[in-house]
Coordinates of C-alpha atoms in Angstrom, one line a residue:
Chain A
M29 CA -3.8 101.2 77.6
E30 CA -2.4 97.8 79.1
A31 CA -0.2 98.6 81.6
V32 CA 3.5 97.3 80.2
E33 CA 4.3 94.5 81.7
P34 CA 8.5 93.8 82.3
I35 CA 11.1 92.9 80.2
I36 CA 11.5 89.2 80.8
R37 CA 15.1 89.6 81.0
P38 CA 18.2 86.9 82.2
P39 CA 19.1 86.8 86.2
Q40 CA 21.0 89.7 86.9
E41 CA 23.2 87.8 89.7
D42 CA 25.6 85.0 88.2
P43 CA 25.4 81.7 90.8
A44 CA 28.6 80.8 89.8
K45 CA 30.0 83.7 90.4
W46 CA 32.1 83.0 93.7
P47 CA 32.7 79.5 92.9
S48 CA 33.6 81.0 89.8
L49 CA 36.6 82.9 91.8
A50 CA 37.9 80.4 94.3
L51 CA 38.5 78.1 91.5
A52 CA 40.1 81.2 88.8
A53 CA 42.1 81.5 92.6
T54 CA 43.0 78.3 92.5
V55 CA 43.8 77.4 89.1
H56 CA 46.5 80.1 90.0
A57 CA 48.0 78.4 93.6
L58 CA 48.3 75.7 92.0
L59 CA 49.6 77.0 88.7
I60 CA 52.5 79.3 90.7
G61 CA 53.7 76.2 93.2
A62 CA 54.0 74.4 89.6
L63 CA 56.5 77.4 89.0
F64 CA 57.8 77.9 91.8
L65 CA 58.9 73.5 92.2
G66 CA 59.5 72.9 88.7
V67 CA 61.2 75.9 87.8
Q68 CA 63.6 75.2 91.5
W69 CA 64.4 71.7 89.6
K70 CA 66.0 73.2 86.6
S71 CA 67.4 75.4 88.7
K72 CA 70.1 72.8 89.9
P73 CA 70.8 71.2 86.9
P74 CA 72.0 74.7 85.6
S75 CA 73.7 75.4 89.0
A76 CA 76.2 72.3 88.9
V77 CA 77.3 73.6 86.1
E78 CA 77.9 76.9 87.2
V79 CA 79.6 75.5 89.9
E80 CA 81.8 73.5 87.8
V81 CA 82.5 77.2 86.0
W82 CA 83.4 77.9 89.4
R83 CA 85.2 75.2 89.2
S84 CA 86.9 75.9 86.7
A85 CA 88.0 79.3 87.8
P86 CA 90.2 78.3 90.7
T87 CA 92.2 75.8 88.2
P88 CA 92.9 78.8 86.1
I89 CA 94.4 80.6 88.4
A90 CA 96.4 77.2 89.8
A91 CA 97.7 76.6 85.7
S92 CA 98.7 80.6 86.3
Q93 CA 101.5 80.3 88.5
P94 CA 103.2 77.6 86.6
E95 CA 102.9 81.0 84.4
P96 CA 105.4 83.3 86.0
K97 CA 108.0 80.0 86.1
P98 CA 107.9 79.7 81.9
E99 CA 108.5 84.4 81.9
P100 CA 111.6 84.0 84.3
S101 CA 113.1 81.2 82.2
Q102 CA 112.8 83.0 79.3
P103 CA 115.4 85.5 80.3
E104 CA 117.5 81.6 80.9
A105 CA 116.3 80.6 77.3
K106 CA 117.6 83.7 76.2
P107 CA 121.0 84.0 76.7
E108 CA 120.9 80.3 75.2
P109 CA 122.1 81.6 72.1
R110 CA 124.8 84.1 73.4
P111 CA 126.3 82.2 75.5
E112 CA 128.0 80.2 72.6
P113 CA 129.9 84.5 71.4
R114 CA 130.9 84.6 75.2
P115 CA 133.2 81.8 75.2
T116 CA 135.3 83.9 72.3
P117 CA 135.4 87.2 74.3
K118 CA 135.7 85.9 77.3
A119 CA 138.4 83.7 76.4
E120 CA 140.0 86.5 74.9
P121 CA 139.8 89.0 77.9
K122 CA 141.9 86.5 79.7
P123 CA 145.4 86.8 78.0
P124 CA 145.1 90.1 77.3
T125 CA 145.3 89.8 81.2
K126 CA 148.4 87.7 81.2
P127 CA 150.3 89.4 78.3
A128 CA 149.8 91.9 80.2
P129 CA 151.7 92.0 83.2
V130 CA 154.5 90.5 80.5
A131 CA 154.3 93.3 78.4
E132 CA 154.9 95.4 82.0
S133 CA 158.3 93.7 83.0
R134 CA 159.4 93.9 79.4
P135 CA 159.8 97.3 79.4
E136 CA 161.6 96.9 82.8
P137 CA 164.5 95.4 81.9
K138 CA 165.0 97.7 78.6
P139 CA 165.0 100.8 80.3
E140 CA 167.2 99.3 82.4
P141 CA 170.2 98.6 79.9
K142 CA 169.5 101.2 77.9
P143 CA 169.8 104.7 79.5
E144 CA 173.3 103.3 80.9
P145 CA 174.9 102.4 77.4
K146 CA 173.1 105.2 75.1
P147 CA 171.1 108.0 77.1
P148 CA 169.4 108.0 73.1
A149 CA 165.8 108.9 73.9
K150 CA 164.0 108.0 70.4
A151 CA 165.1 104.6 70.8
V152 CA 163.6 104.4 74.0
P153 CA 160.5 105.2 73.3
K154 CA 160.1 103.7 69.9
P155 CA 160.0 100.0 71.5
E156 CA 158.1 101.1 74.3
P157 CA 154.9 102.7 73.0
K158 CA 155.1 99.4 70.2
V159 CA 155.5 97.0 72.9
E160 CA 152.5 98.7 74.3
A161 CA 150.6 99.0 71.7
K162 CA 151.0 95.1 70.3
P163 CA 150.4 93.2 73.6
P164 CA 146.3 94.2 74.0
V165 CA 146.1 94.1 70.1
K166 CA 147.5 90.0 70.9
P167 CA 144.4 88.6 72.2
D168 CA 142.6 89.4 69.3
I169 CA 144.5 88.2 66.6
P170 CA 144.8 84.4 68.0
L171 CA 148.2 84.2 66.0
K172 CA 150.9 83.1 67.7
E173 CA 153.2 84.9 65.2
P174 CA 152.1 87.9 65.1
P175 CA 153.1 88.5 69.2
R176 CA 156.9 87.8 68.4
K177 CA 156.5 89.8 65.6
A178 CA 155.7 92.9 67.4
E179 CA 158.5 91.6 69.3
A180 CA 161.3 91.3 67.1
K181 CA 160.4 94.6 65.8
P182 CA 161.6 96.1 68.4
K183 CA 164.4 94.2 68.5
E184 CA 165.2 95.4 64.7
T185 CA 165.1 98.5 65.6
A186 CA 166.8 97.8 69.3
K187 CA 169.6 95.6 66.9
K188 CA 169.2 98.7 63.9
E189 CA 169.6 101.3 66.6
E190 CA 172.0 100.0 69.3
P191 CA 174.6 97.2 67.8
K192 CA 176.8 97.7 71.0
P193 CA 174.4 96.4 74.1
K194 CA 173.8 92.8 72.2
E195 CA 174.6 91.3 75.9
A196 CA 171.8 93.4 77.1
L197 CA 169.4 92.6 74.0
R198 CA 170.5 88.3 73.9
K199 CA 168.7 88.8 77.8
E200 CA 166.1 90.8 76.7
E201 CA 165.3 88.5 73.3
T202 CA 166.0 85.6 76.2
K203 CA 163.0 87.8 78.0
A204 CA 160.9 88.6 75.1
K205 CA 161.8 84.9 74.2
E206 CA 160.2 83.2 77.6
P207 CA 156.7 85.3 77.6
P208 CA 155.5 84.7 73.5
A209 CA 156.1 80.8 74.5
K210 CA 154.2 81.2 78.2
E211 CA 152.1 83.3 75.8
S212 CA 151.8 80.4 73.7
T213 CA 151.5 78.0 77.1
R214 CA 148.5 80.5 78.6
K215 CA 147.1 80.0 75.2
D216 CA 147.2 76.3 75.2
D217 CA 145.6 77.5 79.2
V218 CA 143.2 79.3 77.6
R219 CA 142.4 76.8 74.9
K220 CA 141.7 73.9 77.8
P221 CA 139.5 76.0 80.1
E222 CA 137.0 76.6 77.2
P223 CA 136.5 72.6 76.4
E224 CA 135.8 72.5 79.9
R225 CA 133.3 75.7 79.8
R226 CA 131.4 74.4 77.7
P227 CA 130.2 71.1 79.2
D228 CA 129.5 74.1 81.7
F229 CA 127.0 75.0 79.0
S230 CA 125.7 71.5 78.3
D231 CA 124.4 71.6 81.1
Q232 CA 123.0 74.7 81.4
L233 CA 120.9 74.2 78.2
A234 CA 120.0 69.9 80.1
R235 CA 119.2 72.4 82.9
E236 CA 116.9 74.7 81.1
Q237 CA 115.6 71.8 79.4
K238 CA 114.4 69.4 81.6
E239 CA 113.0 72.9 82.8
L240 CA 111.1 73.4 79.9
Q241 CA 110.0 69.5 80.7
Q242 CA 108.8 70.7 83.7
N243 CA 107.5 72.9 82.0
K244 CA 106.2 71.1 79.0
A245 CA 104.5 68.5 81.5
E246 CA 102.7 71.8 84.1
Q247 CA 101.5 72.4 81.3
K248 CA 100.2 69.9 80.0
A249 CA 98.6 69.8 83.2
A250 CA 97.2 72.3 83.6
Q251 CA 95.7 72.1 79.2
D252 CA 94.0 68.8 81.1
R253 CA 92.5 70.5 84.0
R254 CA 91.4 73.5 80.8
S255 CA 89.6 71.1 78.8
R256 CA 87.6 70.6 81.3
A257 CA 86.9 74.8 81.9
D258 CA 83.8 76.2 80.5
A259 CA 83.2 79.6 78.6
E260 CA 84.8 81.9 81.5
A261 CA 87.8 79.6 81.7
R262 CA 88.6 81.3 78.2
L263 CA 90.9 84.3 78.5
S264 CA 92.8 82.3 81.0
R265 CA 93.6 79.6 77.9
Q266 CA 94.6 82.3 75.0
L267 CA 97.2 83.6 78.6
Q268 CA 98.9 80.4 79.0
A269 CA 98.0 80.0 75.0
E270 CA 100.5 82.7 75.2
Q271 CA 102.6 81.6 77.4
A272 CA 103.1 77.7 75.5
A273 CA 103.9 80.4 73.0
A274 CA 106.4 81.8 74.6
A275 CA 107.7 78.3 76.0
E276 CA 108.1 76.9 72.4
N277 CA 110.0 79.7 72.0
K278 CA 112.2 78.4 74.3
R279 CA 111.9 74.3 73.0
G280 CA 111.8 75.8 69.6
L281 CA 115.3 77.4 69.4
A282 CA 116.7 74.7 71.6
E283 CA 115.2 72.4 69.1
Y284 CA 117.0 74.3 66.3
I285 CA 120.4 74.5 68.3
D286 CA 119.9 70.7 68.5
K287 CA 118.4 70.0 64.2
V288 CA 121.4 71.9 62.9
R289 CA 124.2 70.0 65.3
G290 CA 122.5 66.5 64.5
K291 CA 122.8 67.4 60.9
I292 CA 126.5 68.4 61.0
R293 CA 126.9 65.7 63.2
G294 CA 125.1 63.1 60.8
N295 CA 127.7 64.6 57.3
I296 CA 130.6 64.5 59.0
S297 CA 133.7 61.5 58.7
L298 CA 136.2 62.3 61.4
P299 CA 139.9 61.7 61.1
P300 CA 141.4 60.2 62.8
G301 CA 144.0 60.6 65.7
I302 CA 142.5 63.0 66.8
Q303 CA 143.3 63.4 71.0
G304 CA 141.4 64.3 73.6
N305 CA 138.2 66.9 72.5
P306 CA 138.8 69.9 71.2
Q307 CA 136.3 72.7 70.7
A308 CA 135.8 74.8 67.3
V309 CA 134.0 77.2 66.9
F310 CA 132.4 77.6 63.3
E311 CA 131.0 80.6 61.8
V312 CA 128.3 80.2 59.8
T313 CA 126.4 82.6 56.8
Q314 CA 123.1 81.2 55.5
L315 CA 120.3 81.6 53.8
P316 CA 116.6 82.3 54.2
T317 CA 116.0 78.7 52.9
G318 CA 118.9 77.6 55.1
E319 CA 121.3 77.2 52.4
V320 CA 124.9 77.9 53.9
L321 CA 126.6 80.2 51.4
D322 CA 130.0 81.1 54.6
V323 CA 131.5 78.6 56.9
K324 CA 134.2 80.8 58.1
V325 CA 136.8 79.0 61.4
R326 CA 135.7 81.3 64.0
R327 CA 138.5 79.3 66.6
S328 CA 140.1 76.6 65.2
S329 CA 140.3 72.8 67.2
G330 CA 143.7 72.8 66.7
N331 CA 143.9 70.7 64.4
P332 CA 142.9 71.3 60.4
A333 CA 142.2 68.1 59.5
L334 CA 139.3 68.5 62.2
D335 CA 137.7 71.7 60.8
A336 CA 138.4 70.7 57.0
A337 CA 136.5 67.8 57.9
V338 CA 133.6 69.6 60.1
E339 CA 133.4 72.9 57.8
R340 CA 133.5 70.5 54.8
A341 CA 130.8 69.1 57.0
I342 CA 128.8 71.2 57.7
R343 CA 128.4 72.0 53.7
K344 CA 127.1 68.9 52.9
S345 CA 124.2 69.9 54.9
S346 CA 123.4 72.8 53.1
P347 CA 120.0 73.6 53.3
L348 CA 120.5 73.2 57.7
P349 CA 117.1 72.7 59.0
K350 CA 115.5 75.4 59.6
P351 CA 113.7 76.5 63.1
A352 CA 109.7 75.7 63.6
Q353 CA 109.2 79.5 64.3
P354 CA 110.5 81.8 62.0
E355 CA 111.7 84.2 64.3
L356 CA 113.9 82.4 65.5
F357 CA 116.4 82.2 61.7
S358 CA 119.1 84.5 61.6
R359 CA 121.6 85.1 59.1
V360 CA 124.8 84.3 60.5
L361 CA 124.8 81.4 62.8
S362 CA 128.0 80.1 65.7
I363 CA 128.3 76.1 66.2
P364 CA 131.0 75.5 68.2
Y365 CA 131.6 72.1 67.5
K366 CA 133.3 68.9 69.8
P367 CA 134.4 65.7 68.0
H368 CA 133.3 63.9 71.2
D369 CA 129.5 65.4 72.9
D370 CA 129.7 64.3 77.1
Chain B
M18 CA 72.9 77.1 95.4
N19 CA 73.4 81.5 95.3
V20 CA 73.1 80.7 92.1
A21 CA 69.8 78.4 92.0
Q22 CA 68.4 81.1 93.9
D23 CA 68.5 83.1 91.8
L24 CA 67.1 81.8 89.6
S25 CA 64.0 80.4 91.7
I26 CA 60.6 82.6 90.1
L27 CA 60.3 85.1 92.6
H28 CA 63.8 86.7 92.1
L29 CA 63.5 86.4 89.0
I30 CA 59.9 88.5 89.1
L31 CA 60.9 91.0 91.4
N32 CA 64.0 90.8 89.4
A33 CA 62.8 92.4 86.1
S34 CA 62.8 95.7 84.7
A35 CA 59.9 98.6 86.0
V36 CA 58.5 98.0 82.0
V37 CA 58.9 94.0 82.4
Q38 CA 57.2 94.1 85.7
A39 CA 54.2 95.7 84.6
V40 CA 53.7 93.3 81.6
M41 CA 53.7 90.5 83.9
L42 CA 51.3 92.2 86.6
L43 CA 49.0 93.2 83.7
L44 CA 49.4 90.2 82.2
A45 CA 48.2 87.7 85.8
G46 CA 45.5 90.3 86.0
V47 CA 44.1 89.5 82.3
S48 CA 44.9 85.5 83.6
F49 CA 43.6 85.3 86.4
M50 CA 39.9 87.5 85.0
S51 CA 40.1 84.8 82.0
W52 CA 40.3 82.1 84.3
Y53 CA 37.6 83.5 86.5
Y54 CA 35.5 84.3 82.8
I55 CA 36.6 80.8 82.2
F56 CA 35.0 79.0 85.6
R57 CA 32.2 81.5 85.8
K58 CA 31.0 79.4 81.3
W59 CA 31.3 77.1 82.0
F60 CA 28.7 77.2 84.8
T61 CA 26.7 79.1 83.0
V62 CA 26.5 77.0 79.6
K63 CA 26.5 73.7 81.6
A64 CA 23.5 75.2 83.7
A65 CA 21.5 76.6 80.5
R66 CA 22.3 73.0 78.7
A67 CA 20.2 71.2 81.6
Q68 CA 17.6 74.0 82.0
T69 CA 16.9 74.5 77.9
E70 CA 17.4 69.6 78.4
Q71 CA 14.7 69.7 81.1
F72 CA 12.8 72.4 79.5
E73 CA 12.7 71.0 76.4
R74 CA 11.9 67.5 78.3
D75 CA 8.3 69.6 80.1
F76 CA 7.2 71.4 76.7
W77 CA 7.5 68.1 74.5
S78 CA 5.8 65.9 76.5
G79 CA 2.5 67.0 75.4
G80 CA 1.6 68.7 78.8
D81 CA -1.0 72.2 78.8
L82 CA 0.9 75.3 77.8
N83 CA -0.7 77.4 80.1
S84 CA -0.1 75.0 82.9
L85 CA 3.9 75.4 81.8
Y86 CA 2.9 79.6 81.6
Q87 CA 2.0 79.1 85.7
S88 CA 5.1 77.5 85.9
A89 CA 7.3 79.7 84.6
I90 CA 6.3 82.9 85.8
N91 CA 6.2 81.1 89.4
D92 CA 10.0 80.3 89.7
R93 CA 11.0 82.4 87.1
H94 CA 14.8 82.2 89.1
S95 CA 14.7 78.6 88.5
T96 CA 14.0 78.9 84.8
G97 CA 16.1 78.6 82.1
N98 CA 17.1 80.3 78.1
M99 CA 14.7 78.0 76.8
E100 CA 12.0 78.9 79.3
R101 CA 12.4 82.4 79.0
I102 CA 11.3 82.8 75.4
F103 CA 8.6 80.4 75.9
E104 CA 7.2 82.7 78.8
A105 CA 7.9 85.7 75.8
G106 CA 5.5 84.3 73.3
F107 CA 3.4 82.7 75.4
R108 CA 2.6 85.9 76.9
E109 CA 2.7 88.2 74.0
F110 CA 0.8 85.4 71.9
T111 CA -2.5 84.9 74.8
K112 CA -2.3 89.4 75.2
L113 CA -2.9 90.0 71.4
R114 CA -4.7 87.1 71.1
S115 CA -7.6 88.9 73.4
Q116 CA -7.5 91.7 71.0
K117 CA -10.4 90.5 68.6
N118 CA -9.5 92.4 65.5
L119 CA -6.2 91.2 64.6
D120 CA -5.3 88.6 62.0
P121 CA -4.4 85.4 63.7
K122 CA -0.6 86.4 61.5
D123 CA -0.3 89.4 62.8
V124 CA -0.9 87.4 66.7
I125 CA 1.6 85.2 65.4
D126 CA 4.1 88.1 64.2
G127 CA 3.3 89.4 67.4
S128 CA 4.8 86.8 69.3
R129 CA 7.8 85.5 67.0
R130 CA 9.3 88.9 67.7
A131 CA 9.0 89.2 71.4
M132 CA 10.1 85.7 71.8
R133 CA 13.0 87.3 69.0
A134 CA 13.7 89.8 71.8
T135 CA 14.0 87.4 74.5
Y136 CA 16.6 85.9 72.5
Q137 CA 18.8 88.4 71.5
R138 CA 18.9 89.0 75.7
E139 CA 19.3 85.6 76.0
M140 CA 22.3 84.7 73.9
D141 CA 23.9 87.9 74.9
S142 CA 24.3 86.9 78.8
I143 CA 25.5 84.2 78.3
D144 CA 27.0 84.7 75.5
S145 CA 29.1 87.5 77.7
H146 CA 33.1 88.0 78.1
L147 CA 33.3 85.6 75.5
A148 CA 35.0 88.6 73.6
F149 CA 37.2 88.4 76.8
L150 CA 38.0 85.3 76.7
A151 CA 38.8 85.7 72.5
S152 CA 41.4 88.8 73.3
V153 CA 42.9 87.6 76.2
G154 CA 44.1 84.4 74.1
S155 CA 44.8 86.6 71.3
V156 CA 46.8 89.8 72.2
S157 CA 48.3 88.4 75.5
P158 CA 50.8 86.2 73.6
Y159 CA 51.8 89.7 72.0
V160 CA 51.8 92.0 75.5
G161 CA 54.2 88.3 76.9
L162 CA 56.2 89.2 73.9
F163 CA 56.2 92.5 74.5
G164 CA 57.8 91.9 78.1
T165 CA 60.2 89.8 77.1
V166 CA 61.5 91.8 74.1
W167 CA 62.2 95.1 76.5
G168 CA 63.8 93.5 78.7
I169 CA 66.0 90.9 76.4
M170 CA 66.8 94.4 75.2
H171 CA 66.9 95.6 78.6
S172 CA 70.0 92.7 79.1
F173 CA 71.6 93.2 76.2
R174 CA 72.2 96.7 77.0
G175 CA 73.0 95.6 80.4
L176 CA 76.4 93.3 78.3
S177 CA 77.2 96.1 76.6
N178 CA 78.3 97.9 79.8
V179 CA 80.1 94.1 81.2
G180 CA 82.4 94.1 77.9
Q181 CA 83.1 90.4 78.2
A182 CA 79.8 88.6 76.6
T183 CA 79.6 85.7 78.9
L184 CA 75.6 83.4 79.4
A185 CA 76.0 84.0 83.2
A186 CA 75.7 87.7 82.1
V187 CA 72.4 88.1 79.9
A188 CA 70.4 84.6 81.7
P189 CA 69.5 86.3 83.8
G190 CA 67.8 88.6 82.1
I191 CA 67.1 86.8 79.4
A192 CA 65.0 84.2 81.3
E193 CA 63.1 87.0 83.8
A194 CA 61.8 88.2 80.4
L195 CA 61.0 85.4 79.3
V196 CA 58.9 84.1 82.7
A197 CA 56.6 86.9 81.0
T198 CA 56.1 85.0 77.7
A199 CA 55.6 82.5 79.9
I200 CA 53.0 84.1 81.8
G201 CA 50.9 85.8 78.9
L202 CA 50.8 81.9 77.6
F203 CA 49.8 80.7 80.2
A204 CA 47.6 83.4 79.9
A205 CA 46.2 82.7 76.1
I206 CA 46.2 79.2 75.8
P207 CA 43.6 78.5 78.2
A208 CA 40.9 81.2 77.3
V209 CA 42.1 80.5 73.9
V210 CA 40.6 76.6 73.9
A211 CA 37.7 78.1 76.4
Y212 CA 37.1 80.9 73.7
N213 CA 36.4 78.4 71.6
R214 CA 35.0 75.6 73.2
F215 CA 32.5 77.9 74.7
A216 CA 31.2 79.9 71.3
H217 CA 30.7 76.8 69.9
E218 CA 28.6 75.2 72.9
I219 CA 26.8 78.5 72.8
D220 CA 26.3 78.0 69.1
R221 CA 24.7 75.0 70.2
L222 CA 22.9 76.6 72.5
S223 CA 21.3 79.1 70.1
S224 CA 20.7 76.6 67.2
R225 CA 18.3 74.8 69.9
F226 CA 16.3 78.5 71.0
E227 CA 16.2 79.6 67.6
S228 CA 14.2 75.5 66.2
F229 CA 12.7 75.5 69.3
M230 CA 10.7 79.0 68.3
E231 CA 9.7 78.0 65.1
E232 CA 8.2 74.8 66.8
F233 CA 6.5 77.0 69.1
S234 CA 5.3 79.3 65.6
N235 CA 4.1 76.6 64.6
I236 CA 2.1 74.9 67.5
L237 CA 1.3 79.0 68.7
Q238 CA -0.2 79.1 65.2
R239 CA -2.0 75.4 65.7
Q240 CA -3.8 76.9 68.6
M241 CA -5.4 79.8 66.7
R242 CA -7.7 78.3 64.4

């Protein structure tokens, strides 16, 4: 048979092998170069954005520096309502200390005359406990009459039991009468310091309001700064929002007091002939809606017409303004009132 | 500036998780191979087209078939696909014609079978590695997507540990994950384009070869008489 001729095949070795390898390599080199350049170009704008984020990060810290300020001011602001009741206890404690020496001074003259004329111990102890027991009561009841009655009682008992030593009793009476007069003058003294103390309180208020305003300004500035901040500043924003809420509480309390006072002031018609600037303190019981349930005169201004006018004004402004924050509502309000604001 | 360095492509690739790095390495290799075959096929198809046109010009210029056959045998290394088909057919034809007792139809059939066999081999040679391009074009996006999904899973798992969800915490992970998709797409897009183009070119070449085979059979049949 014929010898089988070789099969005609396509050439096995490809002449295009090496050029195509080189071309593939160059294509990839080009790609990697483009990627490097392209990604770096693209990554620069984001890096600028992130730099802003980093820049914004310190601002919350700077903005958070005012944070501690409002916090300490909170305890300052909370006392605000307290000072109102305070004047009453502060004013009251003083009289007991002052009458106390008077009460001490009284027993002194009494034992002296009593043992001399009559030794019965019954009469002697009776006035003593009464005298001692009542003076502490006096300051609580800011009335002028009771002390006189209390002093009169021992006199009467003394008169009934001891008619003889009238002269001594008269001396006692004169001595006893004097102290109430002193007391009344002291009460006047006590009343006088109140208006003096009152401006102090308003000064405090003014100071705190100034601080509040400063805090507000700082917080506004901080908010401006914050507005630039990105998502990373959210946490600090929340913190500051909490502080702002705390600051708003303070502000809200001051605003609430001002609103109530302003409304009452608008409804008042002052009686003529007010002398000086006497302060009256009213205790107002209100419903959550702001309706006035009851008005009590905590401390009279000394002018019944003025007291009545203020009470009428409080009742007239019956739906009292409500505080911005419901937490600030209190059922019983203590409202100090002065005819003339300094 | 640190952030910019963090987002550089090299940093992203080096910081990626092992699976994503493996995917990226695989895709880089596949991309290189696909580009290599793209260029190789490009050269091959271009050469085949040029040689085919050259041979068709020579063949239809009315020259002697024996001289054409001789030249094809003499410089086999520079012959094209069509020339080799012609060579195989003419060789079989001359062999069969020398056997006196054969029907002319059988001679033509033998010659056609020989040409078809050579044609199949040529087409196989031209078609080779086109399937690879097709696979790269269709699969590498999915491979890149797998790397991306894996990287994003990884970065979100890391995010759960951070607690505070910031873009900065996720961004590097997602960026390095997306590099895998980018490489996959870079490998796939040229492969798909090249595959479609080469498939079309090869289809045209094969139809040219087939029509040449039919015409050459007719010529051989005329020579039998």
